[in-house]
CSV table of C-alpha atoms and ligand atoms in Angstrom, one decimal:
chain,number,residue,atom,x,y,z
A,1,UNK,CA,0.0,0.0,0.0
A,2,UNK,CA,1.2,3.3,-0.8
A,3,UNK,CA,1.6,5.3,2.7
A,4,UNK,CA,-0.3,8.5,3.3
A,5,UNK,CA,1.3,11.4,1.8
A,6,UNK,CA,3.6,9.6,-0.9
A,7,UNK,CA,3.3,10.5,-4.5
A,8,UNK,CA,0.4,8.0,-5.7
A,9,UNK,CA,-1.0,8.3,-2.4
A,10,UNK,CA,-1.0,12.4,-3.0
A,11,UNK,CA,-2.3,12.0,-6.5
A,12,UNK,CA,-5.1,9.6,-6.1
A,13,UNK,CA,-6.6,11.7,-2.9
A,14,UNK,CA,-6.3,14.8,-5.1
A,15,UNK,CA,-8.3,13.0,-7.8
A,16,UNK,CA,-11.3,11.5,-5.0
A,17,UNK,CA,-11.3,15.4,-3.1
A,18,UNK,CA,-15.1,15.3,-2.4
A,19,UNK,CA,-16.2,12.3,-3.2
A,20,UNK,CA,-16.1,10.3,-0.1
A,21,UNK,CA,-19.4,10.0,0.3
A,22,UNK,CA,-20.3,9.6,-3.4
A,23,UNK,CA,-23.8,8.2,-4.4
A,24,UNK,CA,-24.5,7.7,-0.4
A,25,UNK,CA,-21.5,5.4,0.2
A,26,UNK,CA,-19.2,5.8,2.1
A,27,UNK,CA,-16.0,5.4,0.5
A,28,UNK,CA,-11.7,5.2,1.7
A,29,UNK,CA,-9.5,5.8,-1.4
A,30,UNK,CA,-5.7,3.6,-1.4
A,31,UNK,CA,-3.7,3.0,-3.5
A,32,UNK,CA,-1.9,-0.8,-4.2
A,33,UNK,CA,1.5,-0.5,-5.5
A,34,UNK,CA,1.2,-3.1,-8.0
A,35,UNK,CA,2.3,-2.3,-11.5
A,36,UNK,CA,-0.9,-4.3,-13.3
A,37,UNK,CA,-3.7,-1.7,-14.5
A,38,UNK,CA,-6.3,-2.4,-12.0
A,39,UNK,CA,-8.5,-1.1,-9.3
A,40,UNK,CA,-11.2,-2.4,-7.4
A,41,UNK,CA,-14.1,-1.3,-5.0
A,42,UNK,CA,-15.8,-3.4,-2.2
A,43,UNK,CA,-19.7,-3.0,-0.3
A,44,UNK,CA,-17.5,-1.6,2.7
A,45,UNK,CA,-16.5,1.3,0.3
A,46,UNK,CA,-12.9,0.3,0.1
A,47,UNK,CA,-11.5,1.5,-2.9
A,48,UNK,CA,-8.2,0.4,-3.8
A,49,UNK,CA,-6.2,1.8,-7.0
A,50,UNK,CA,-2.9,0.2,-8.6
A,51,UNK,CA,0.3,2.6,-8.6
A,52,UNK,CA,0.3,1.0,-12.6
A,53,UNK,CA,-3.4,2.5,-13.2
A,54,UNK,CA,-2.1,5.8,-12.1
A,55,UNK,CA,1.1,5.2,-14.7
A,56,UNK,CA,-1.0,4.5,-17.2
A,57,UNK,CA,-3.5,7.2,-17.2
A,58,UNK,CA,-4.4,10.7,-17.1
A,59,UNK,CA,-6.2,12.0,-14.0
A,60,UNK,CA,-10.1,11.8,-15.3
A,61,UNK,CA,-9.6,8.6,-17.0
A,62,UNK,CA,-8.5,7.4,-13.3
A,63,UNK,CA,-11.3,9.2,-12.1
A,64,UNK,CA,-14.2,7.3,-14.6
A,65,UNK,CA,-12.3,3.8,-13.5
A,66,UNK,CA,-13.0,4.8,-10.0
A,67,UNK,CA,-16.5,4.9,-11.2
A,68,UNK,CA,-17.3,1.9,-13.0
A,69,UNK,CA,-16.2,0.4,-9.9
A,70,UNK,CA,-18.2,2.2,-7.5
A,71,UNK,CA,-20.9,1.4,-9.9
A,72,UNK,CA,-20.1,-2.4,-9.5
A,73,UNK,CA,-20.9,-1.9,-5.8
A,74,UNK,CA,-23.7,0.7,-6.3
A,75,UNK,CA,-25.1,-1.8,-8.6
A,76,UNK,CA,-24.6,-5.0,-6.3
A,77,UNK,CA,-22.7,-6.5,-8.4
A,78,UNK,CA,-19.3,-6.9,-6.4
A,79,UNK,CA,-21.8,-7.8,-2.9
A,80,UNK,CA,-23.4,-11.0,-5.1
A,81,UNK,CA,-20.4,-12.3,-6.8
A,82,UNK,CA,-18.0,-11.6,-3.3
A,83,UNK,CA,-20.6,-13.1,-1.9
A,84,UNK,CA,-20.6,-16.4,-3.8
A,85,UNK,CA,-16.9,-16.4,-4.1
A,86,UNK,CA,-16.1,-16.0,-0.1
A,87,UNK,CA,-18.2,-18.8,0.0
A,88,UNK,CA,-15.8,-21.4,-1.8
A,89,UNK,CA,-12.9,-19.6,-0.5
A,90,UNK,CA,-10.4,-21.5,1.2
A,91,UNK,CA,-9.3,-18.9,3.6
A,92,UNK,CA,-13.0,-18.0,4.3
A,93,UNK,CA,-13.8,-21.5,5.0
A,94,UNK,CA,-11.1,-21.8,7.4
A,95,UNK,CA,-12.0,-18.4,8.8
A,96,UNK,CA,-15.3,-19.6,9.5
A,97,UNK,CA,-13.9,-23.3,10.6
A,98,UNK,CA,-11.7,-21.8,13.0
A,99,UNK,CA,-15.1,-20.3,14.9
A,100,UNK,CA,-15.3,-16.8,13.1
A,101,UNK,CA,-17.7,-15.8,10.6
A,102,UNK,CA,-17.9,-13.4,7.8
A,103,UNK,CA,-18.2,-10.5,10.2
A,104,UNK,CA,-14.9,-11.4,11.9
A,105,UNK,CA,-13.1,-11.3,9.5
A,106,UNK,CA,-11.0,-7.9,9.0
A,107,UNK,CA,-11.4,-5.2,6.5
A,108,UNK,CA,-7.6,-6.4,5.0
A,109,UNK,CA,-8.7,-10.0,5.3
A,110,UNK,CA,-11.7,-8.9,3.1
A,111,UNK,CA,-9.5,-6.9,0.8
A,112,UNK,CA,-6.9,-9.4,0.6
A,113,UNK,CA,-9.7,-11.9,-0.5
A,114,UNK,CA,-11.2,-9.6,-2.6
A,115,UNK,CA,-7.9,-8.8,-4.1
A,116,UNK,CA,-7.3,-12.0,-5.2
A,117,UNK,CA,-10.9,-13.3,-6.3
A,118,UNK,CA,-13.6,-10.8,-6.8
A,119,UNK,CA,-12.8,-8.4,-9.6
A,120,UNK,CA,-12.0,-10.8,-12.5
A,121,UNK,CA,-15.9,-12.5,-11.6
A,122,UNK,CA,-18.1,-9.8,-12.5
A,123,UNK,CA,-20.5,-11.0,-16.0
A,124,UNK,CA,-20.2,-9.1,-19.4
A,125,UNK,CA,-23.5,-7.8,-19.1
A,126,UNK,CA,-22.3,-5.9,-15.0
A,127,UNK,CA,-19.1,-4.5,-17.1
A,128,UNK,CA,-21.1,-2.8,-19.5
A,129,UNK,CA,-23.6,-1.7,-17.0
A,130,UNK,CA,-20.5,-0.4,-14.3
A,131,UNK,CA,-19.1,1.3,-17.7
A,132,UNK,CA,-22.8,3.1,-17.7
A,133,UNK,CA,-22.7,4.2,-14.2
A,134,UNK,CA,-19.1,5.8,-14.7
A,135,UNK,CA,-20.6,8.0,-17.3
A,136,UNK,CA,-23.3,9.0,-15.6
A,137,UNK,CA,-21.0,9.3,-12.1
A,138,UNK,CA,-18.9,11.6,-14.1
A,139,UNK,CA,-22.0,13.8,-16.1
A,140,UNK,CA,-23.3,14.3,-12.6
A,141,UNK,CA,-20.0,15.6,-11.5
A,142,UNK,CA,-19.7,18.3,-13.8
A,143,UNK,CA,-16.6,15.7,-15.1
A,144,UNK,CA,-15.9,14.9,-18.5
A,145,UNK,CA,-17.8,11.7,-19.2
A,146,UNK,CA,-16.1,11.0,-22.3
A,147,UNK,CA,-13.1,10.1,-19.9
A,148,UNK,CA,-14.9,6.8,-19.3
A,149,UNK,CA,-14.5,6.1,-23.1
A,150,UNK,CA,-10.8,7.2,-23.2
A,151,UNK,CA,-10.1,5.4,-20.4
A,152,UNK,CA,-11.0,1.9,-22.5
A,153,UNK,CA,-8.9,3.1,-25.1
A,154,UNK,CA,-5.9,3.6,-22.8
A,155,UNK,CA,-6.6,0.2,-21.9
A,156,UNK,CA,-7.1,-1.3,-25.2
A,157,UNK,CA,-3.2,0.8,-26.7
A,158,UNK,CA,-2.0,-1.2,-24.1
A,159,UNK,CA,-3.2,-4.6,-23.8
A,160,UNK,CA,-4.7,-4.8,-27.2
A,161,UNK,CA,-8.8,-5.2,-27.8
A,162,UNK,CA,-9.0,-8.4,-25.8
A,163,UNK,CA,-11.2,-8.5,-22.1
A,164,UNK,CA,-8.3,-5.3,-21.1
A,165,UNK,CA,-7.1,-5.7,-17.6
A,166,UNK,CA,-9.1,-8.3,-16.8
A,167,UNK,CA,-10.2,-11.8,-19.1
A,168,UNK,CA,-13.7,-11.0,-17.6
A,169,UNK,CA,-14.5,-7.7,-19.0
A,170,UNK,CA,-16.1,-7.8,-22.8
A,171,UNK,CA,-13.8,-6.7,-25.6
A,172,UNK,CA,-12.6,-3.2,-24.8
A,173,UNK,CA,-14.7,-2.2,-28.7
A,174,UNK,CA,-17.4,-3.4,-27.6
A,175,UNK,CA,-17.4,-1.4,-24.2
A,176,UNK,CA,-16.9,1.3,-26.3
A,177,UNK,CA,-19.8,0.2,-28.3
A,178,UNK,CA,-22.2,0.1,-25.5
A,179,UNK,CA,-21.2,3.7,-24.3
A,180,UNK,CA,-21.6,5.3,-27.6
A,181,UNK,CA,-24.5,3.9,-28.8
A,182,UNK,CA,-28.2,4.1,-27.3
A,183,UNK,CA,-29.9,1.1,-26.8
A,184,UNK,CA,-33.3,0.2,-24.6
A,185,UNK,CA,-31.3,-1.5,-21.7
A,186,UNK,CA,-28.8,2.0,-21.7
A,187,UNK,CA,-32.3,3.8,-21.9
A,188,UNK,CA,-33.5,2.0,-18.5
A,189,UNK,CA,-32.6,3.7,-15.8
A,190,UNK,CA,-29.7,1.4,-14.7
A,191,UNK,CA,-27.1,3.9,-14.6
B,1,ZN,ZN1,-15.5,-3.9,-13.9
């Protein structure tokens, strides 16, 4: 973890100024140092950024990833699929075996199971739904929400037009697709 008042640490608290309690969450903002291009948010409102997300992009494109995944948990999507995964996880189990339960367990056990398990689980259909939210997360902001759409492509010059930093996600074009062009299920109120 980067420590309070390092560089990444600076930058990514800079970037969240205001938006602890965004949507009616309540949200802490660290960053990993980890050179993948990742980030992740949990029901607790952790949010935790990679030191390589920050390399690789620009401060609003950082800022529209930070909302697809607050939309994840907005959404429910991170609570089900966390959900389903602690259940079959090993460490849980043995959490739970050795007389805790999921309560017991620590914010950094969480994260640390999260870390490894929850973010590459979410369906196609969340992604594009997540991707939604950031728009809309950014419009509301008075941000640029094109920044959601740049931030894809920053992700797709780097790791080519596959699932992007995760196998999960859909095709980074076809995130694209979904953010530029209307459709019914944009139109419904999900975002
Ligand atoms: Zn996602």
């Amino acid at each position: 973890m980067a420590p309070p008042g390092s560089k990444y640490d600076a930058r990514l608290q800079r970037i969240v100024r205001g938006l602890e309690n965004a949507d009616g969450l309540s949200l802490n903002y660290k960053v990993y140092l980890d050179k993948s291009v990742n980030a992740f948010a949990m029901p607790d409102g952790t949010v935790r950024v990679h030191s390589g997300l920050l390399d690789a992009m620009p401060d609003d494109q950082v800022l529209a990833v930070i909302g697809h995944e607050i939309g994840h948990v907005k959404l429910k999507h991170s609570y089900n699929q966390m959900r389903s995964q602690l259940l079959t996880n090993a460490a849980f189990q043995a959490a739970a075996s050795a007389g805790g339960d999921i309560g017991a367990l620590t914010s950094s056990q969480l994260g640390g199971l999260a870390y490894k398990a929850i973010n590459a689980r979410f369906s196609q259909q969340d992604e594009l739904a997540a991707d939604r939210y950031a728009v809309e997360f950014l419009r509301q902001r008075n941000k640029d929400p094109e920044a959601m759409t740049r931030s894809i492509q920053t992700l797709q010059a780097k790791y080519g037009s596959g699932g992007g930093f995760l196998s999960s996600h859909p095709s980074n074009p076809q995130r694209i697709d979904n953010l530029e062009k209307p459709s019914p299920e944009n139109n419904s109120g999900k975002v």
